[in-house]
Coordinates of N, CA and C and ligand atoms in Angstrom, one line a residue:
M1 N 0.8 -1.2 0.0 CA 0.0 0.0 0.0 C 0.9 1.3 0.0
S2 N 0.3 2.3 -0.6 CA 1.1 3.6 -0.6 C 1.0 4.3 0.7
I3 N 1.8 5.3 0.9 CA 1.8 6.1 2.1 C 0.4 6.7 2.3
A4 N -0.1 7.3 1.2 CA -1.5 7.9 1.3 C -2.5 6.9 1.8
E5 N -2.5 5.7 1.2 CA -3.4 4.6 1.6 C -3.2 4.3 3.1
N6 N -2.0 4.2 3.5 CA -1.8 3.9 4.9 C -2.3 5.0 5.8
I7 N -2.1 6.2 5.5 CA -2.6 7.3 6.3 C -4.1 7.2 6.3
H8 N -4.7 7.0 5.2 CA -6.2 7.0 5.2 C -6.7 5.8 6.0
H9 N -6.0 4.7 5.9 CA -6.4 3.5 6.7 C -6.3 3.8 8.2
F10 N -5.3 4.5 8.7 CA -5.2 4.9 10.1 C -6.3 5.9 10.5
E11 N -6.5 6.9 9.6 CA -7.6 7.9 9.9 C -8.9 7.2 10.0
A12 N -9.2 6.2 9.2 CA -10.4 5.5 9.2 C -10.6 4.7 10.6
Q13 N -9.5 4.1 11.0 CA -9.5 3.4 12.3 C -9.7 4.3 13.5
L14 N -9.2 5.5 13.3 CA -9.3 6.5 14.5 C -10.6 7.2 14.5
Q15 N -11.4 7.2 13.4 CA -12.7 7.8 13.4 C -13.5 7.4 14.6
G16 N -14.1 8.4 15.2 CA -15.0 8.1 16.3 C -14.2 7.8 17.6
T17 N -12.9 7.8 17.6 CA -12.2 7.6 18.9 C -11.6 9.0 19.3
N18 N -11.0 9.0 20.5 CA -10.5 10.2 21.1 C -9.0 10.3 20.8
C19 N -8.5 9.5 19.8 CA -7.1 9.3 19.5 C -6.7 9.8 18.2
R20 N -5.5 10.4 18.1 CA -5.0 11.0 16.9 C -3.7 10.3 16.5
L21 N -3.3 10.5 15.3 CA -2.1 9.9 14.7 C -0.9 10.8 14.7
V22 N 0.2 10.4 15.3 CA 1.5 11.1 15.0 C 2.2 10.2 14.0
A23 N 2.5 10.7 12.8 CA 3.3 10.0 11.8 C 4.7 10.1 12.2
V24 N 5.4 9.0 12.5 CA 6.8 9.0 12.9 C 7.6 8.9 11.6
T25 N 8.3 10.0 11.3 CA 9.0 10.2 10.0 C 10.5 10.1 10.1
K26 N 11.0 9.7 11.2 CA 12.5 9.6 11.3 C 13.1 8.7 10.2
T27 N 14.2 9.1 9.7 CA 15.0 8.5 8.7 C 14.5 8.7 7.3
H28 N 13.2 9.2 7.2 CA 12.6 9.3 5.8 C 12.9 10.7 5.2
P29 N 13.0 10.7 3.9 CA 13.3 12.0 3.3 C 12.1 12.9 3.2
V30 N 12.3 14.2 3.0 CA 11.3 15.2 3.0 C 10.1 14.9 2.0
A31 N 10.5 14.3 0.9 CA 9.5 14.0 -0.2 C 8.4 13.0 0.4
L32 N 8.8 12.1 1.2 CA 7.9 11.1 1.8 C 7.0 11.8 2.9
L33 N 7.6 12.8 3.6 CA 6.8 13.5 4.6 C 5.8 14.4 3.9
Q34 N 6.2 14.9 2.7 CA 5.2 15.7 1.9 C 4.1 14.9 1.4
E35 N 4.4 13.6 1.1 CA 3.4 12.7 0.6 C 2.4 12.4 1.8
A36 N 2.9 12.2 3.0 CA 2.0 12.0 4.1 C 1.2 13.2 4.4
Y37 N 1.8 14.4 4.3 CA 1.1 15.7 4.5 C -0.1 15.8 3.5
N38 N 0.2 15.5 2.2 CA -0.8 15.6 1.2 C -2.0 14.7 1.4
A39 N -1.7 13.6 2.1 CA -2.7 12.6 2.4 C -3.5 13.0 3.7
G40 N -3.1 14.1 4.3 CA -3.8 14.6 5.5 C -3.1 14.6 6.8
A41 N -1.9 14.0 6.9 CA -1.2 13.9 8.2 C -0.7 15.3 8.6
R42 N -0.9 15.7 9.8 CA -0.4 17.0 10.3 C 0.5 16.9 11.5
L43 N 0.4 15.8 12.3 CA 1.3 15.6 13.4 C 2.4 14.7 13.0
F44 N 3.7 15.3 13.1 CA 4.8 14.5 12.7 C 5.8 14.3 13.9
G45 N 6.3 13.1 14.1 CA 7.2 12.8 15.1 C 8.6 12.5 14.6
E46 N 9.6 13.1 15.2 CA 11.0 12.8 14.9 C 11.7 12.5 16.2
N47 N 12.8 11.7 16.2 CA 13.5 11.4 17.4 C 14.8 12.1 17.5
K48 N 15.3 12.8 16.5 CA 16.6 13.5 16.5 C 16.4 14.9 16.2
V49 N 17.0 15.8 17.0 CA 16.9 17.2 16.9 C 17.4 17.7 15.5
Q50 N 18.6 17.3 15.1 CA 19.2 17.8 13.9 C 18.3 17.5 12.7
E51 N 17.8 16.2 12.7 CA 17.0 15.8 11.6 C 15.7 16.6 11.5
M52 N 15.0 16.8 12.7 CA 13.8 17.6 12.7 C 14.1 19.0 12.2
A53 N 15.1 19.6 12.7 CA 15.4 21.0 12.4 C 15.8 21.2 10.9
A54 N 16.3 20.1 10.3 CA 16.6 20.2 8.9 C 15.4 20.1 8.0
K55 N 14.5 19.2 8.5 CA 13.3 19.0 7.7 C 12.2 20.1 7.8
Q56 N 12.1 20.7 9.0 CA 11.0 21.6 9.3 C 10.9 22.8 8.2
P57 N 12.0 23.4 7.9 CA 11.8 24.5 6.9 C 11.4 24.1 5.5
E58 N 11.5 22.8 5.2 CA 11.2 22.3 3.9 C 9.7 22.0 3.7
L59 N 9.0 22.1 4.8 CA 7.6 21.5 4.8 C 6.6 22.6 5.2
P60 N 5.3 22.4 5.0 CA 4.3 23.4 5.3 C 4.3 23.8 6.8
V61 N 4.0 25.0 7.1 CA 4.1 25.6 8.4 C 3.0 25.1 9.4
D62 N 2.0 24.4 8.9 CA 0.9 24.0 9.8 C 1.1 22.6 10.4
I63 N 2.3 22.1 10.1 CA 2.7 20.8 10.7 C 2.9 21.0 12.2
E64 N 2.4 20.1 13.1 CA 2.8 20.0 14.5 C 3.9 19.1 14.6
W65 N 5.1 19.6 15.0 CA 6.3 18.8 15.2 C 6.4 18.3 16.6
H66 N 6.5 16.9 16.8 CA 6.6 16.3 18.1 C 8.0 15.7 18.2
L67 N 8.8 16.1 19.2 CA 10.0 15.4 19.4 C 9.8 14.2 20.3
I68 N 10.1 13.0 19.9 CA 9.8 11.8 20.6 C 11.0 11.0 21.1
G69 N 12.2 11.5 20.8 CA 13.4 10.9 21.2 C 14.1 11.6 22.4
H70 N 15.1 10.9 23.0 CA 15.8 11.5 24.1 C 16.4 12.9 23.6
L71 N 16.3 13.9 24.5 CA 16.7 15.2 24.2 C 17.8 15.7 25.1
Q72 N 18.9 16.1 24.6 CA 20.0 16.7 25.4 C 19.7 18.1 25.6
T73 N 20.0 18.6 26.8 CA 19.7 20.1 27.1 C 20.4 21.0 26.1
N74 N 21.6 20.7 25.7 CA 22.3 21.6 24.8 C 21.7 21.7 23.4
K75 N 20.7 20.9 23.1 CA 20.2 20.9 21.7 C 18.8 21.5 21.7
V76 N 18.2 21.8 22.8 CA 16.8 22.4 22.9 C 16.7 23.6 22.0
K77 N 17.8 24.4 21.9 CA 17.8 25.7 21.2 C 17.5 25.5 19.7
Y78 N 17.8 24.3 19.2 CA 17.7 24.2 17.7 C 16.2 23.9 17.3
I79 N 15.4 23.5 18.2 CA 14.0 23.2 17.9 C 13.0 24.1 18.6
A80 N 13.5 24.9 19.6 CA 12.6 25.8 20.4 C 11.8 26.8 19.5
P81 N 12.4 27.3 18.4 CA 11.6 28.2 17.6 C 10.3 27.6 17.0
F82 N 10.2 26.3 16.8 CA 9.1 25.8 16.1 C 8.4 24.5 16.7
V83 N 9.1 23.8 17.6 CA 8.6 22.5 18.0 C 7.2 22.7 18.7
H84 N 6.3 21.8 18.4 CA 4.9 21.9 19.1 C 4.9 21.3 20.4
T85 N 5.5 20.0 20.5 CA 5.4 19.3 21.7 C 6.7 18.5 21.9
I86 N 7.3 18.5 23.1 CA 8.4 17.7 23.4 C 7.9 16.6 24.3
Q87 N 7.8 15.4 23.7 CA 7.1 14.2 24.4 C 8.1 13.5 25.3
S88 N 9.4 13.9 25.3 CA 10.4 13.1 26.0 C 11.0 13.8 27.2
V89 N 10.3 14.6 27.9 CA 10.9 15.2 29.1 C 11.1 14.3 30.2
D90 N 12.3 14.2 30.7 CA 12.7 13.2 31.7 C 13.5 13.7 32.8
S91 N 13.6 15.1 33.0 CA 14.3 15.7 34.1 C 13.9 17.1 34.2
V92 N 14.1 17.7 35.4 CA 13.8 19.1 35.7 C 14.8 20.0 35.0
K93 N 16.0 19.4 34.9 CA 17.1 20.2 34.2 C 16.7 20.4 32.7
L94 N 16.1 19.4 32.1 CA 15.7 19.6 30.7 C 14.5 20.6 30.6
L95 N 13.6 20.5 31.6 CA 12.5 21.4 31.6 C 12.9 22.8 31.8
Q96 N 13.9 23.0 32.6 CA 14.5 24.4 32.8 C 15.1 24.9 31.5
E97 N 15.7 24.1 30.8 CA 16.3 24.6 29.5 C 15.2 24.9 28.5
I98 N 14.1 24.1 28.5 CA 13.0 24.3 27.6 C 12.4 25.6 28.0
E99 N 12.2 25.9 29.3 CA 11.7 27.2 29.8 C 12.5 28.3 29.2
K100 N 13.8 28.2 29.4 CA 14.8 29.3 29.0 C 14.6 29.5 27.5
Q101 N 14.6 28.5 26.7 CA 14.6 28.6 25.2 C 13.2 29.1 24.8
G102 N 12.1 28.7 25.5 CA 10.8 29.1 25.2 C 10.7 30.6 25.4
A103 N 11.3 31.1 26.5 CA 11.3 32.5 26.8 C 12.0 33.3 25.7
K104 N 13.2 32.8 25.3 CA 14.0 33.5 24.3 C 13.2 33.6 23.0
N105 N 12.4 32.6 22.7 CA 11.6 32.6 21.5 C 10.2 33.2 21.6
G106 N 9.9 33.6 22.8 CA 8.5 34.1 23.1 C 7.5 33.1 22.8
R107 N 7.7 31.8 23.2 CA 6.8 30.7 22.9 C 6.4 30.0 24.2
L108 N 5.3 29.3 24.1 CA 4.8 28.4 25.1 C 5.0 27.0 24.5
I109 N 5.9 26.2 25.1 CA 6.2 24.9 24.5 C 5.5 23.7 25.3
N110 N 4.7 22.9 24.6 CA 4.0 21.8 25.2 C 5.0 20.7 25.5
C111 N 4.9 20.1 26.7 CA 5.8 19.0 27.1 C 5.0 17.9 27.7
F112 N 5.5 16.7 27.4 CA 4.9 15.5 28.1 C 6.0 14.9 29.0
F113 N 5.7 14.4 30.1 CA 6.6 13.6 30.9 C 6.7 12.2 30.3
Q114 N 7.9 11.8 30.0 CA 8.1 10.4 29.5 C 8.3 9.5 30.7
F115 N 7.4 8.4 30.8 CA 7.5 7.5 31.9 C 8.2 6.2 31.5
H116 N 8.9 5.6 32.4 CA 9.5 4.3 32.2 C 8.4 3.2 32.5
I117 N 7.9 2.6 31.5 CA 6.8 1.5 31.7 C 7.3 0.2 31.3
A118 N 8.3 0.1 30.5 CA 8.8 -1.2 29.9 C 9.6 -2.0 31.0
D119 N 9.7 -3.3 30.8 CA 10.6 -4.0 31.8 C 12.0 -4.2 31.2
E120 N 12.3 -3.2 30.4 CA 13.7 -3.2 29.8 C 14.4 -2.0 30.3
E121 N 15.6 -2.3 30.8 CA 16.5 -1.2 31.5 C 16.8 -0.1 30.5
T122 N 16.9 -0.5 29.2 CA 17.4 0.4 28.2 C 16.5 1.5 27.9
K123 N 15.2 1.3 28.2 CA 14.2 2.4 27.9 C 14.2 3.4 29.0
T124 N 14.2 4.7 28.6 CA 14.4 5.8 29.6 C 13.0 6.3 30.1
G125 N 13.0 7.1 31.1 CA 11.8 7.7 31.5 C 11.8 7.9 33.0
L126 N 10.8 8.7 33.5 CA 10.7 9.0 34.9 C 9.8 7.9 35.6
S127 N 10.0 7.9 36.9 CA 9.0 7.2 37.8 C 7.9 8.2 38.2
I128 N 6.8 7.7 38.7 CA 5.8 8.7 39.1 C 6.3 9.6 40.3
L129 N 7.1 9.0 41.2 CA 7.7 9.8 42.2 C 8.5 11.0 41.7
E130 N 9.4 10.7 40.7 CA 10.2 11.7 40.1 C 9.4 12.8 39.4
A131 N 8.3 12.4 38.8 CA 7.5 13.3 38.1 C 6.8 14.3 39.1
E132 N 6.4 13.7 40.2 CA 5.7 14.5 41.3 C 6.7 15.5 41.9
E133 N 8.0 15.0 42.1 CA 9.0 15.9 42.6 C 9.2 17.1 41.7
I134 N 9.2 16.9 40.4 CA 9.3 18.0 39.5 C 8.2 18.9 39.6
L135 N 6.9 18.4 39.6 CA 5.8 19.3 39.7 C 5.7 20.1 41.0
Q136 N 6.3 19.5 42.0 CA 6.3 20.2 43.3 C 7.4 21.2 43.5
S137 N 8.4 21.2 42.6 CA 9.6 22.0 42.7 C 9.3 23.5 42.5
E138 N 10.1 24.3 43.2 CA 10.0 25.8 43.0 C 10.3 26.1 41.5
A139 N 11.3 25.4 41.0 CA 11.7 25.7 39.6 C 10.5 25.5 38.6
Y140 N 9.8 24.4 38.8 CA 8.7 24.2 37.9 C 7.6 25.2 38.1
R141 N 7.3 25.6 39.3 CA 6.2 26.5 39.6 C 6.5 27.9 39.0
A142 N 7.8 28.2 38.8 CA 8.1 29.5 38.3 C 8.1 29.6 36.7
M143 N 7.9 28.4 36.1 CA 8.0 28.4 34.7 C 6.7 29.0 34.0
R144 N 7.0 29.8 32.9 CA 5.9 30.4 32.2 C 5.9 30.1 30.7
H145 N 6.9 29.3 30.3 CA 7.0 29.1 28.8 C 7.0 27.6 28.5
V146 N 6.7 26.7 29.5 CA 6.5 25.3 29.3 C 5.1 25.0 29.9
R147 N 4.4 24.1 29.2 CA 3.1 23.7 29.6 C 3.0 22.2 29.5
L148 N 2.7 21.6 30.7 CA 2.6 20.1 30.7 C 1.3 19.7 30.1
T149 N 1.3 19.0 29.0 CA 0.1 18.6 28.3 C -0.2 17.1 28.3
G150 N 0.7 16.3 28.8 CA 0.4 14.9 28.8 C 1.6 14.0 29.3
V151 N 1.4 12.7 29.0 CA 2.4 11.7 29.3 C 2.7 10.9 28.1
M152 N 3.9 10.3 28.1 CA 4.3 9.4 27.0 C 5.0 8.2 27.6
G153 N 4.9 7.0 26.9 CA 5.6 5.8 27.3 C 5.8 4.9 26.2
I154 N 6.9 4.1 26.3 CA 7.2 3.1 25.3 C 7.1 1.8 25.9
A155 N 6.2 0.9 25.4 CA 6.0 -0.4 26.1 C 7.2 -1.3 25.7
T156 N 7.2 -2.4 26.4 CA 8.2 -3.5 26.1 C 8.0 -4.0 24.7
N157 N 9.1 -4.4 24.1 CA 9.0 -5.0 22.7 C 8.7 -6.5 22.9
T158 N 7.4 -6.8 22.9 CA 7.0 -8.1 23.2 C 5.6 -8.4 22.5
D159 N 5.3 -9.7 22.3 CA 4.0 -10.1 21.7 C 3.0 -10.4 22.8
D160 N 3.5 -10.3 24.0 CA 2.6 -10.7 25.2 C 1.6 -9.6 25.4
E161 N 0.4 -9.9 25.0 CA -0.7 -8.9 25.0 C -1.0 -8.5 26.4
A162 N -1.0 -9.4 27.3 CA -1.4 -9.1 28.7 C -0.3 -8.1 29.3
Q163 N 0.9 -8.4 29.0 CA 2.0 -7.5 29.5 C 1.8 -6.1 28.9
L164 N 1.6 -6.0 27.6 CA 1.4 -4.7 26.9 C 0.3 -3.9 27.6
R165 N -0.8 -4.7 27.8 CA -2.0 -4.0 28.4 C -1.6 -3.5 29.8
R166 N -0.9 -4.3 30.6 CA -0.5 -3.8 31.9 C 0.3 -2.6 31.8
E167 N 1.2 -2.5 30.9 CA 2.1 -1.3 30.8 C 1.3 -0.1 30.3
F168 N 0.4 -0.3 29.4 CA -0.4 0.9 28.9 C -1.3 1.3 30.1
Q169 N -1.9 0.4 30.9 CA -2.7 0.7 32.0 C -1.9 1.5 33.1
E170 N -0.7 1.1 33.2 CA 0.2 1.8 34.2 C 0.4 3.2 33.8
L171 N 0.7 3.4 32.5 CA 0.9 4.8 32.0 C -0.4 5.6 32.2
R172 N -1.5 5.0 31.8 CA -2.8 5.7 32.0 C -3.1 6.1 33.5
S173 N -2.7 5.2 34.4 CA -2.9 5.5 35.8 C -2.0 6.6 36.2
Y174 N -0.8 6.7 35.7 CA 0.0 7.9 36.0 C -0.6 9.2 35.5
F175 N -1.2 9.1 34.3 CA -1.9 10.3 33.8 C -3.0 10.7 34.7
E176 N -3.8 9.7 35.1 CA -5.0 10.0 35.9 C -4.6 10.6 37.2
K177 N -3.5 10.1 37.8 CA -3.0 10.5 39.1 C -2.5 12.0 39.0
L178 N -1.7 12.3 38.0 CA -1.2 13.7 37.8 C -2.4 14.6 37.5
K179 N -3.3 14.1 36.7 CA -4.5 15.0 36.3 C -5.2 15.4 37.6
A180 N -5.5 14.4 38.4 CA -6.3 14.6 39.7 C -5.5 15.5 40.6
S181 N -4.2 15.3 40.8 CA -3.5 16.0 41.8 C -3.0 17.4 41.4
Y182 N -2.6 17.5 40.1 CA -1.9 18.8 39.7 C -2.7 19.6 38.6
F183 N -3.5 18.9 37.9 CA -4.1 19.6 36.7 C -5.7 19.4 36.7
P184 N -6.3 19.5 37.8 CA -7.8 19.1 37.8 C -8.6 20.1 36.9
D185 N -8.1 21.3 36.8 CA -8.9 22.3 36.0 C -8.3 22.6 34.7
S186 N -7.2 21.9 34.3 CA -6.5 22.2 33.1 C -7.1 21.4 31.9
E187 N -7.6 22.1 30.9 CA -8.0 21.4 29.7 C -6.8 20.9 28.9
A188 N -5.7 21.6 29.1 CA -4.5 21.4 28.2 C -3.9 20.0 28.6
F189 N -3.9 19.6 29.9 CA -3.3 18.4 30.3 C -4.3 17.2 29.9
R190 N -4.0 16.6 28.8 CA -5.1 15.7 28.3 C -4.5 14.5 27.4
E191 N -3.2 14.5 27.2 CA -2.7 13.5 26.2 C -2.0 12.3 26.8
I192 N -2.3 11.1 26.3 CA -1.6 9.9 26.7 C -1.0 9.3 25.4
S193 N 0.3 9.5 25.2 CA 0.9 9.1 24.0 C 1.5 7.7 24.2
M194 N 0.8 6.7 23.6 CA 1.2 5.3 23.7 C 0.7 4.5 22.5
G195 N 1.5 3.5 22.1 CA 1.1 2.7 21.0 C 2.0 3.0 19.8
M196 N 2.6 2.0 19.1 CA 3.4 2.1 18.0 C 2.9 1.1 16.9
S197 N 3.6 1.0 15.8 CA 3.1 0.1 14.7 C 2.6 -1.3 15.2
A198 N 3.4 -1.9 16.1 CA 3.1 -3.3 16.5 C 2.0 -3.4 17.6
D199 N 1.7 -2.3 18.3 CA 0.8 -2.4 19.5 C -0.2 -1.3 19.6
Y200 N -0.4 -0.6 18.5 CA -1.3 0.6 18.6 C -2.8 0.2 18.9
R201 N -3.2 -1.0 18.4 CA -4.6 -1.4 18.6 C -4.9 -1.5 20.1
L202 N -4.0 -2.2 20.8 CA -4.1 -2.4 22.3 C -4.1 -1.1 23.0
A203 N -3.2 -0.2 22.5 CA -3.0 1.1 23.1 C -4.3 1.9 23.0
I204 N -4.9 1.9 21.9 CA -6.2 2.6 21.7 C -7.2 2.1 22.7
E205 N -7.3 0.8 22.8 CA -8.3 0.2 23.7 C -8.0 0.6 25.1
E206 N -6.7 0.8 25.5 CA -6.4 1.2 26.8 C -6.4 2.7 27.1
G207 N -6.8 3.5 26.1 CA -7.0 4.9 26.3 C -6.0 5.8 25.7
S208 N -5.2 5.4 24.8 CA -4.3 6.3 24.1 C -5.0 7.4 23.4
T209 N -4.4 8.6 23.5 CA -4.9 9.7 22.7 C -4.0 10.1 21.5
L210 N -2.8 9.5 21.5 CA -1.8 9.8 20.4 C -1.1 8.5 20.2
I211 N -1.3 7.9 19.0 CA -0.4 6.8 18.6 C 0.7 7.3 17.8
R212 N 1.9 6.7 18.0 CA 3.1 7.1 17.2 C 3.5 6.0 16.3
V213 N 3.2 6.2 15.0 CA 3.3 5.1 14.0 C 4.3 5.5 12.9
G214 N 5.3 4.7 12.8 CA 6.3 4.9 11.7 C 6.2 3.8 10.7
S215 N 6.7 2.6 11.0 CA 6.9 1.6 9.9 C 5.6 1.1 9.3
A216 N 4.5 1.2 10.0 CA 3.2 0.7 9.4 C 2.7 1.7 8.4
I217 N 3.3 2.9 8.4 CA 3.0 3.9 7.3 C 4.0 4.0 6.2
F218 N 5.3 4.0 6.7 CA 6.4 4.3 5.7 C 7.2 3.1 5.3
G219 N 6.9 2.0 5.9 CA 7.7 0.8 5.7 C 8.9 0.8 6.6
H220 N 9.8 -0.2 6.3 CA 11.0 -0.3 7.2 C 11.9 0.9 7.0
R221 N 12.6 1.2 8.1 CA 13.6 2.3 8.1 C 14.9 1.7 7.7
N222 N 15.6 2.5 6.9 CA 17.0 2.1 6.6 C 17.9 3.1 7.2
Y223 N 18.5 2.8 8.4 CA 19.3 3.8 9.1 C 20.6 4.1 8.4
A224 N 21.1 3.2 7.6 CA 22.3 3.5 6.9 C 22.3 4.7 6.0
T225 N 21.1 4.8 5.3 CA 21.0 5.9 4.3 C 20.2 7.1 4.8
S226 N 19.9 7.1 6.1 CA 19.0 8.2 6.6 C 19.6 9.5 6.4
A227 N 18.7 10.5 6.4 CA 19.0 11.9 6.0 C 19.9 12.6 7.0
S228 N 19.9 12.3 8.2 CA 20.6 13.1 9.2 C 22.1 12.6 9.3
Ligands
PLP1 C1 10.5 5.1 16.1 C2 9.5 5.4 17.2 C3 8.2 5.1 17.1 C4 7.6 4.4 15.8 O1 7.9 3.1 15.8 P1 7.3 2.1 14.7 O2 7.4 0.8 15.3 O3 8.0 2.3 13.4 O4 5.8 2.5 14.5 C5 7.3 5.4 18.1 N1 7.8 6.0 19.2 C6 9.1 6.3 19.4 C7 9.5 6.9 20.7 C8 10.0 6.0 18.4 O5 11.3 6.3 18.6

C-alpha cells in the first residue's frame, strides 16, 4: 500500500475515537513527509533534533512537530523556535532549559513527561515519584514558557498482550493521578501518548490519545542511508 493509503487507513481506524495519529517520520526523506502531509497527516514525530530542524523549513508551516526521542539540554535551542510538543521530558534540568529557550523565542512549548513503563532497562523515563518531585519544585512553579500537556511511554518490545496492556494501563494510571493532583482544572493536560506500529490497537483500547506510528505507514527504516 502507498503512504497515502496507509494514512487513510489509520484515519479510518481512528474515526470516532479520542485518539489521533502522530506520523513518525525519522530516517525518511522530506518527499515522503510531503506525501504524508498531502494525504492529510499533520502531526509528525522525529526522534533526533538535527533531523527535525533540517526537515522543518522544507515543509508546510501548519505541521505540528513532536520530538519523541531523548533530548539533550544543549540541543533544545535548535527546535525551540518551532517545536509543538516535546514528548520526552525526563528531568527538571531539561524542563528548565526548555523554559529558557521558550522565553527566548517568546513561545509556550508543550511538554509530556516520559515514563518508564517497559521491563527493559534500556528504555528511559521517569517514575511517578520523580514526576511529582518535578511538579512540586520551585523551579517548575516559576515556569511560564512550558506547559505540561500529557504523558508518554514506550512499552516493552513483546508479543505478550497481557503485559502490553498492563504497561499501557500503568501509563494511563500515572496520567490520571497527575491529572487529579496537579491539573484538575486544566483542559490542556489531556494527552496519553502510547502505541506504535506493533501495538497501537491495544494502546487505543487502553485509552491512548496519540499513537506514534512509523513503519506501518512508511515501511521499514534504513538507518544506513537516513538523511541526518
Ligand atoms: C520510532 C519510534 C516510534 C515508531 O515506531 P514504529 O514501530 O516504526 O511504529 C514510536 N515512538 C518512538 C519513541 C520511536 O522512537
